[in-house]
Amino acid sequence: MNNINKWNVKWLILVMTLLLGVIALLALCIGRYWISPQDVIRVFLIKGKMLDQSLSGMEESVIFTLRLPRILAAILIGSSLALSGAVYQGIFRNPLVSPDMLGVSAGACVGAAAGILLGVGSQLVQLTAFLGGLVAVWLAMFIPKLVRNNTMIILVLSGVIVGGLMTAILGMIKYMADAETELAEITYWQMGSIAKVSMTDLVRIFPVILFATVLLLALSWQINILSLGVVEAKTLGINVTRVRTLAILGATLLTASSVSICGTVGWVGLVIPHLGRMIIGDDNRRLLPVACLLGAIFMIVVDTLARVLTSAELPLSILTGLIGAPFYVLLLLKQRTRLV
């Protein structure tokens, strides 16, 4: 698998893109109100003024107000978390690293909880969550400078420190929150959901996700060199500090943007990069785009299951944990990975 040539990679990405489109179309059809694929296509043609027919109000509302925004959100969130996970695992040379290693998810939870406690409204809660994630990672990167030790192990320990601090602050906020209203909303937000995502939310975060994605894809060959080790990277002329900082910045922006609109969703950034490596190998120039597509497909499937399995919609983290944990064990057995 690791010797897939350039043209095969292009065909693989094309096939995965088509698969993503088919799954997205099916997700538009599936739900308590079933709409056939032909009707979905017809609605889009009518909406685009390419077909002169009347449009059912129910179909238009279900597709464009309820299902399309969350499918697009699932694509953005899944690809962002998978891409950031692959980047973190590459620069830290550790298969157990996930996008929230430097405390971004914990910081976003604190920001969201603070916004809910202050009653600032859903849009500002997303902003406070985004800022909370950025502040947490800034603290994690500031501690090595404070102790004048920029080694990887100190950076990882800084992430553990900041994550613990944010967890303590979150616990204090939950203790202060009203048990019947604010606490329930904070808890539900932590479990992850894109049920309330609107097109406005997506338009707001899309430029950030696009910028971070382009940045990380452009750095993919340098991340390859970083994965060889610091000494080897410096020998080959790579500015290790600059590349690592830019990669962490891009991955943080992706994770913070995703968490700000959907809450905490686990396992995606940990499992999907491993699946990508099984398919395409360790070369980040190939792995990063494949991980994006795999993450998007996975998140659409999970979100569709979340809204159709039971009468009450399941939080995303429950399903990603139930699917991700056993799947990760299977991946480890398949690869016979040795963790040290």
Short mmCIF file of C-alpha atoms in Angstrom, two decimals:
data_model
loop_
_atom_site.label_atom_id
_atom_site.label_comp_id
_atom_site.label_asym_id
_atom_site.label_seq_id
_atom_site.Cartn_x
_atom_site.Cartn_y
_atom_site.Cartn_z
CA MET A 1 0.00 0.00 0.00
CA ASN A 2 2.86 2.36 0.81
CA ASN A 3 4.14 2.19 -2.78
CA ILE A 4 1.03 3.64 -4.42
CA ASN A 5 2.24 5.76 -7.30
CA LYS A 6 1.25 9.33 -8.09
CA TRP A 7 -1.48 8.48 -10.59
CA ASN A 8 -3.02 5.87 -8.30
CA VAL A 9 -3.17 8.47 -5.53
CA LYS A 10 -5.06 10.83 -7.84
CA TRP A 11 -7.52 8.08 -8.76
CA LEU A 12 -7.93 7.17 -5.08
CA ILE A 13 -8.70 10.77 -4.16
CA LEU A 14 -11.15 11.02 -7.06
CA VAL A 15 -12.95 7.82 -6.01
CA MET A 16 -13.10 8.97 -2.39
CA THR A 17 -14.48 12.35 -3.47
CA LEU A 18 -17.21 10.63 -5.50
CA LEU A 19 -17.95 8.36 -2.54
CA LEU A 20 -18.25 11.42 -0.31
CA GLY A 21 -20.74 12.93 -2.77
CA VAL A 22 -22.83 9.74 -2.86
CA ILE A 23 -22.89 9.46 0.94
CA ALA A 24 -23.82 13.14 1.25
CA LEU A 25 -26.70 12.60 -1.21
CA LEU A 26 -27.93 9.59 0.77
CA ALA A 27 -27.69 11.60 4.00
CA LEU A 28 -29.95 14.22 2.42
CA CYS A 29 -32.49 11.47 1.71
CA ILE A 30 -32.41 9.62 5.03
CA GLY A 31 -34.42 10.74 8.02
CA ARG A 32 -37.85 10.60 9.60
CA TYR A 33 -39.10 12.33 6.45
CA TRP A 34 -37.74 10.20 3.58
CA ILE A 35 -36.91 11.96 0.31
CA SER A 36 -35.84 9.90 -2.69
CA PRO A 37 -32.51 10.70 -4.40
CA GLN A 38 -34.39 11.72 -7.55
CA ASP A 39 -36.47 14.21 -5.57
CA VAL A 40 -33.37 15.61 -3.88
CA ILE A 41 -31.72 16.21 -7.25
CA ARG A 42 -34.97 17.70 -8.58
CA VAL A 43 -35.18 20.12 -5.62
CA PHE A 44 -31.62 21.31 -6.25
CA LEU A 45 -32.33 21.79 -9.96
CA ILE A 46 -35.48 23.78 -9.20
CA LYS A 47 -33.66 25.85 -6.57
CA GLY A 48 -30.90 26.59 -9.07
CA LYS A 49 -33.52 27.62 -11.66
CA MET A 50 -32.38 24.83 -13.97
CA LEU A 51 -35.80 23.20 -13.90
CA ASP A 52 -39.12 25.01 -14.23
CA GLN A 53 -41.34 23.23 -11.70
CA SER A 54 -43.05 24.04 -8.42
CA LEU A 55 -41.13 23.32 -5.22
CA SER A 56 -42.68 21.62 -2.21
CA GLY A 57 -42.32 23.75 0.92
CA MET A 58 -41.74 20.67 3.07
CA GLU A 59 -38.98 19.31 0.84
CA GLU A 60 -37.27 22.69 0.61
CA SER A 61 -37.35 23.17 4.38
CA VAL A 62 -36.11 19.67 5.19
CA ILE A 63 -33.26 19.78 2.66
CA PHE A 64 -32.01 23.36 2.88
CA THR A 65 -32.83 24.24 6.49
CA LEU A 66 -32.41 20.96 8.39
CA ARG A 67 -30.17 18.53 6.52
CA LEU A 68 -27.88 20.43 4.15
CA PRO A 69 -26.29 22.70 6.82
CA ARG A 70 -25.46 19.79 9.10
CA ILE A 71 -24.09 17.68 6.24
CA LEU A 72 -21.81 20.53 5.21
CA ALA A 73 -20.87 20.98 8.87
CA ALA A 74 -20.06 17.28 9.13
CA ILE A 75 -17.78 17.56 6.09
CA LEU A 76 -15.94 20.58 7.53
CA ILE A 77 -15.68 19.17 11.05
CA GLY A 78 -14.69 15.64 10.05
CA SER A 79 -12.03 16.78 7.59
CA SER A 80 -10.68 19.40 10.01
CA LEU A 81 -10.33 17.01 12.96
CA ALA A 82 -8.79 14.26 10.82
CA LEU A 83 -6.34 16.67 9.19
CA SER A 84 -5.29 18.23 12.49
CA GLY A 85 -4.88 14.77 14.03
CA ALA A 86 -2.66 13.60 11.18
CA VAL A 87 -0.53 16.74 11.48
CA TYR A 88 -0.12 16.41 15.25
CA GLN A 89 0.85 12.76 14.92
CA GLY A 90 3.38 13.69 12.26
CA ILE A 91 5.14 16.53 14.06
CA PHE A 92 5.09 14.81 17.47
CA ARG A 93 6.03 11.40 15.98
CA ASN A 94 3.48 9.68 18.20
CA PRO A 95 0.50 7.58 17.01
CA LEU A 96 -1.41 8.30 20.24
CA VAL A 97 -1.49 12.07 19.73
CA SER A 98 -4.89 13.68 19.06
CA PRO A 99 -5.85 17.26 18.08
CA ASP A 100 -6.67 18.24 21.68
CA MET A 101 -3.23 17.29 23.02
CA LEU A 102 -2.31 20.92 23.75
CA GLY A 103 -5.60 21.61 25.50
CA VAL A 104 -7.55 23.17 22.64
CA SER A 105 -10.74 21.15 23.29
CA ALA A 106 -10.56 21.73 27.04
CA GLY A 107 -10.02 25.45 26.45
CA ALA A 108 -12.93 25.58 24.01
CA CYS A 109 -15.14 23.86 26.60
CA VAL A 110 -14.18 26.49 29.18
CA GLY A 111 -14.91 29.29 26.72
CA ALA A 112 -18.28 27.83 25.77
CA ALA A 113 -19.21 27.13 29.39
CA ALA A 114 -18.30 30.69 30.36
CA GLY A 115 -20.44 32.03 27.52
CA ILE A 116 -23.39 29.85 28.55
CA LEU A 117 -23.00 30.91 32.19
CA LEU A 118 -23.01 34.57 31.16
CA GLY A 119 -26.00 34.03 28.85
CA VAL A 120 -24.37 35.67 25.84
CA GLY A 121 -26.36 33.80 23.16
CA SER A 122 -25.49 30.91 20.86
CA GLN A 123 -23.38 32.88 18.35
CA LEU A 124 -21.21 34.46 21.03
CA VAL A 125 -20.89 31.07 22.73
CA GLN A 126 -19.24 29.84 19.53
CA LEU A 127 -16.90 32.84 19.62
CA THR A 128 -15.98 32.33 23.28
CA ALA A 129 -15.36 28.63 22.58
CA PHE A 130 -13.07 29.47 19.66
CA LEU A 131 -11.15 32.03 21.71
CA GLY A 132 -10.93 29.63 24.66
CA GLY A 133 -9.27 27.01 22.46
CA LEU A 134 -6.75 29.50 21.12
CA VAL A 135 -5.92 30.79 24.62
CA ALA A 136 -5.33 27.23 25.88
CA VAL A 137 -2.87 26.43 23.09
CA TRP A 138 -1.14 29.79 23.55
CA LEU A 139 -0.61 28.95 27.21
CA ALA A 140 0.71 25.50 26.29
CA MET A 141 3.24 27.07 23.91
CA PHE A 142 4.14 29.86 26.34
CA ILE A 143 5.18 27.55 29.18
CA PRO A 144 8.24 26.15 27.30
CA LYS A 145 9.38 29.72 26.66
CA LEU A 146 8.83 30.54 30.32
CA VAL A 147 11.05 27.67 31.47
CA ARG A 148 13.45 28.25 28.54
CA ASN A 149 13.14 24.72 27.27
CA ASN A 150 11.61 24.22 23.82
CA THR A 151 11.92 20.44 23.62
CA MET A 152 8.96 18.33 22.49
CA ILE A 153 8.58 16.65 25.87
CA ILE A 154 8.19 20.01 27.62
CA LEU A 155 5.58 21.06 25.06
CA VAL A 156 3.63 17.84 25.65
CA LEU A 157 3.85 18.32 29.42
CA SER A 158 2.64 21.89 28.95
CA GLY A 159 -0.40 20.56 27.13
CA VAL A 160 -1.10 18.22 30.04
CA ILE A 161 -0.77 21.11 32.51
CA VAL A 162 -3.05 23.40 30.53
CA GLY A 163 -5.58 20.60 29.97
CA GLY A 164 -5.70 19.93 33.71
CA LEU A 165 -6.07 23.64 34.46
CA MET A 166 -8.90 24.03 31.96
CA THR A 167 -10.66 20.95 33.37
CA ALA A 168 -10.49 22.48 36.85
CA ILE A 169 -11.87 25.81 35.60
CA LEU A 170 -14.63 23.98 33.75
CA GLY A 171 -15.52 22.10 36.92
CA MET A 172 -15.77 25.39 38.81
CA ILE A 173 -18.03 26.88 36.12
CA LYS A 174 -20.28 23.80 36.18
CA TYR A 175 -20.46 24.04 39.98
CA MET A 176 -21.65 27.65 39.66
CA ALA A 177 -24.13 26.91 36.85
CA ASP A 178 -27.86 26.47 37.37
CA ALA A 179 -28.51 22.72 37.57
CA GLU A 180 -31.74 22.78 35.55
CA THR A 181 -30.74 25.05 32.67
CA GLU A 182 -27.11 26.11 32.31
CA LEU A 183 -25.52 22.89 33.59
CA ALA A 184 -27.61 20.76 31.23
CA GLU A 185 -26.68 22.98 28.28
CA ILE A 186 -22.96 22.84 29.17
CA THR A 187 -23.07 19.05 29.50
CA TYR A 188 -24.89 18.61 26.19
CA TRP A 189 -22.42 20.96 24.47
CA GLN A 190 -19.50 18.88 25.78
CA MET A 191 -21.00 15.73 24.22
CA GLY A 192 -21.04 17.23 20.73
CA SER A 193 -23.87 17.89 18.27
CA ILE A 194 -24.40 19.72 14.99
CA ALA A 195 -28.19 19.68 15.19
CA LYS A 196 -28.37 23.47 15.61
CA VAL A 197 -25.72 24.42 13.06
CA SER A 198 -26.91 26.95 10.48
CA MET A 199 -25.49 28.13 7.18
CA THR A 200 -24.54 31.38 8.90
CA ASP A 201 -22.32 29.44 11.31
CA LEU A 202 -20.63 27.66 8.41
CA VAL A 203 -20.02 30.87 6.48
CA ARG A 204 -18.43 32.33 9.62
CA ILE A 205 -15.89 29.55 10.18
CA PHE A 206 -15.24 28.51 6.57
CA PRO A 207 -12.53 31.13 5.84
CA VAL A 208 -10.59 30.06 8.95
CA ILE A 209 -10.86 26.36 8.05
CA LEU A 210 -9.89 27.05 4.43
CA PHE A 211 -6.82 29.09 5.46
CA ALA A 212 -5.65 26.47 7.98
CA THR A 213 -6.22 23.59 5.55
CA VAL A 214 -4.25 25.25 2.75
CA LEU A 215 -1.46 26.08 5.22
CA LEU A 216 -1.15 22.50 6.47
CA LEU A 217 -1.30 20.97 3.00
CA ALA A 218 1.46 23.35 1.92
CA LEU A 219 3.57 22.24 4.90
CA SER A 220 3.04 18.53 4.24
CA TRP A 221 6.53 17.86 2.82
CA GLN A 222 8.16 19.73 5.71
CA ILE A 223 6.08 17.71 8.20
CA ASN A 224 7.53 14.61 6.49
CA ILE A 225 11.01 15.83 7.34
CA LEU A 226 10.02 16.77 10.90
CA SER A 227 8.78 13.23 11.43
CA LEU A 228 12.38 12.02 10.89
CA GLY A 229 13.51 13.85 14.01
CA VAL A 230 14.75 17.30 15.02
CA VAL A 231 18.43 16.64 14.27
CA GLU A 232 17.71 15.23 10.81
CA ALA A 233 15.33 18.10 10.00
CA LYS A 234 17.92 20.72 10.97
CA THR A 235 20.56 18.89 8.95
CA LEU A 236 18.29 19.12 5.89
CA GLY A 237 17.88 22.87 6.39
CA ILE A 238 14.40 22.95 7.93
CA ASN A 239 13.60 25.71 10.42
CA VAL A 240 12.12 23.32 12.99
CA THR A 241 10.67 25.98 15.30
CA ARG A 242 8.96 27.89 12.49
CA VAL A 243 7.49 24.80 10.81
CA ARG A 244 6.33 23.32 14.11
CA THR A 245 4.73 26.63 15.16
CA LEU A 246 2.92 27.04 11.84
CA ALA A 247 1.72 23.41 11.90
CA ILE A 248 0.43 23.74 15.47
CA LEU A 249 -1.23 27.05 14.56
CA GLY A 250 -3.02 25.51 11.57
CA ALA A 251 -4.10 22.40 13.48
CA THR A 252 -5.28 24.55 16.40
CA LEU A 253 -7.36 26.78 14.13
CA LEU A 254 -9.00 23.71 12.59
CA THR A 255 -9.76 22.09 15.94
CA ALA A 256 -10.95 25.29 17.61
CA SER A 257 -13.21 26.12 14.66
CA SER A 258 -14.74 22.64 14.70
CA VAL A 259 -15.24 22.48 18.46
CA SER A 260 -16.73 25.99 18.51
CA ILE A 261 -19.74 24.94 16.42
CA CYS A 262 -20.24 21.30 17.42
CA GLY A 263 -18.76 20.83 20.88
CA THR A 264 -16.28 18.11 21.75
CA VAL A 265 -16.14 15.18 19.32
CA GLY A 266 -13.59 12.53 20.23
CA TRP A 267 -11.73 9.80 18.34
CA VAL A 268 -11.97 11.33 14.85
CA GLY A 269 -8.54 12.95 14.97
CA LEU A 270 -7.02 9.83 16.52
CA VAL A 271 -8.50 6.98 14.46
CA ILE A 272 -8.95 8.44 10.97
CA PRO A 273 -5.25 9.28 10.39
CA HIS A 274 -4.38 5.65 11.23
CA LEU A 275 -6.93 4.41 8.70
CA GLY A 276 -5.41 6.79 6.16
CA ARG A 277 -1.94 5.37 6.79
CA MET A 278 -3.24 1.85 6.21
CA ILE A 279 -4.59 2.95 2.83
CA ILE A 280 -1.96 5.36 1.53
CA GLY A 281 1.15 5.07 3.75
CA ASP A 282 3.07 7.54 5.92
CA ASP A 283 3.86 10.19 3.29
CA ASN A 284 2.02 13.29 4.56
CA ARG A 285 1.78 14.73 1.06
CA ARG A 286 -0.64 11.88 0.31
CA LEU A 287 -1.93 11.20 3.80
CA LEU A 288 -3.27 14.67 4.61
CA PRO A 289 -5.76 14.96 1.70
CA VAL A 290 -6.83 11.33 2.16
CA ALA A 291 -7.37 11.91 5.89
CA CYS A 292 -9.54 14.95 5.08
CA LEU A 293 -11.80 12.88 2.83
CA LEU A 294 -11.96 9.95 5.26
CA GLY A 295 -12.82 12.28 8.14
CA ALA A 296 -15.60 13.94 6.14
CA ILE A 297 -17.10 10.57 5.13
CA PHE A 298 -16.88 9.24 8.68
CA MET A 299 -18.53 12.30 10.21
CA ILE A 300 -21.43 12.29 7.74
CA VAL A 301 -22.10 8.63 8.53
CA VAL A 302 -21.91 9.25 12.30
CA ASP A 303 -24.18 12.31 12.17
CA THR A 304 -26.73 10.46 10.03
CA LEU A 305 -26.76 7.60 12.53
CA ALA A 306 -27.09 10.10 15.39
CA ARG A 307 -30.34 11.49 14.00
CA VAL A 308 -31.98 8.27 12.79
CA LEU A 309 -31.07 5.55 15.32
CA THR A 310 -33.40 6.74 18.09
CA SER A 311 -36.34 9.09 18.49
CA ALA A 312 -34.12 11.46 20.50
CA GLU A 313 -30.94 12.53 18.69
CA LEU A 314 -27.76 11.01 20.10
CA PRO A 315 -24.73 13.21 20.90
CA LEU A 316 -21.89 12.70 18.45
CA SER A 317 -19.25 11.77 21.03
CA ILE A 318 -21.28 8.75 22.12
CA LEU A 319 -21.27 7.30 18.61
CA THR A 320 -17.70 8.27 17.76
CA GLY A 321 -16.57 6.58 20.98
CA LEU A 322 -18.62 3.43 20.36
CA ILE A 323 -17.33 3.20 16.80
CA GLY A 324 -13.85 4.65 17.25
CA ALA A 325 -12.60 2.68 20.26
CA PRO A 326 -13.20 -0.85 18.84
CA PHE A 327 -12.07 0.29 15.41
CA TYR A 328 -8.83 1.64 16.86
CA VAL A 329 -8.18 -1.72 18.53
CA LEU A 330 -8.72 -3.44 15.17
CA LEU A 331 -6.29 -1.04 13.52
CA LEU A 332 -3.65 -1.78 16.12
CA LEU A 333 -4.15 -5.52 15.68
CA LYS A 334 -4.00 -5.13 11.90
CA GLN A 335 -0.81 -3.10 11.96
CA ARG A 336 0.68 -4.92 14.96
CA THR A 337 1.77 -1.52 16.20
CA ARG A 338 4.30 -1.42 18.99
CA LEU A 339 3.70 1.44 21.41
CA VAL A 340 6.67 2.55 23.44
#
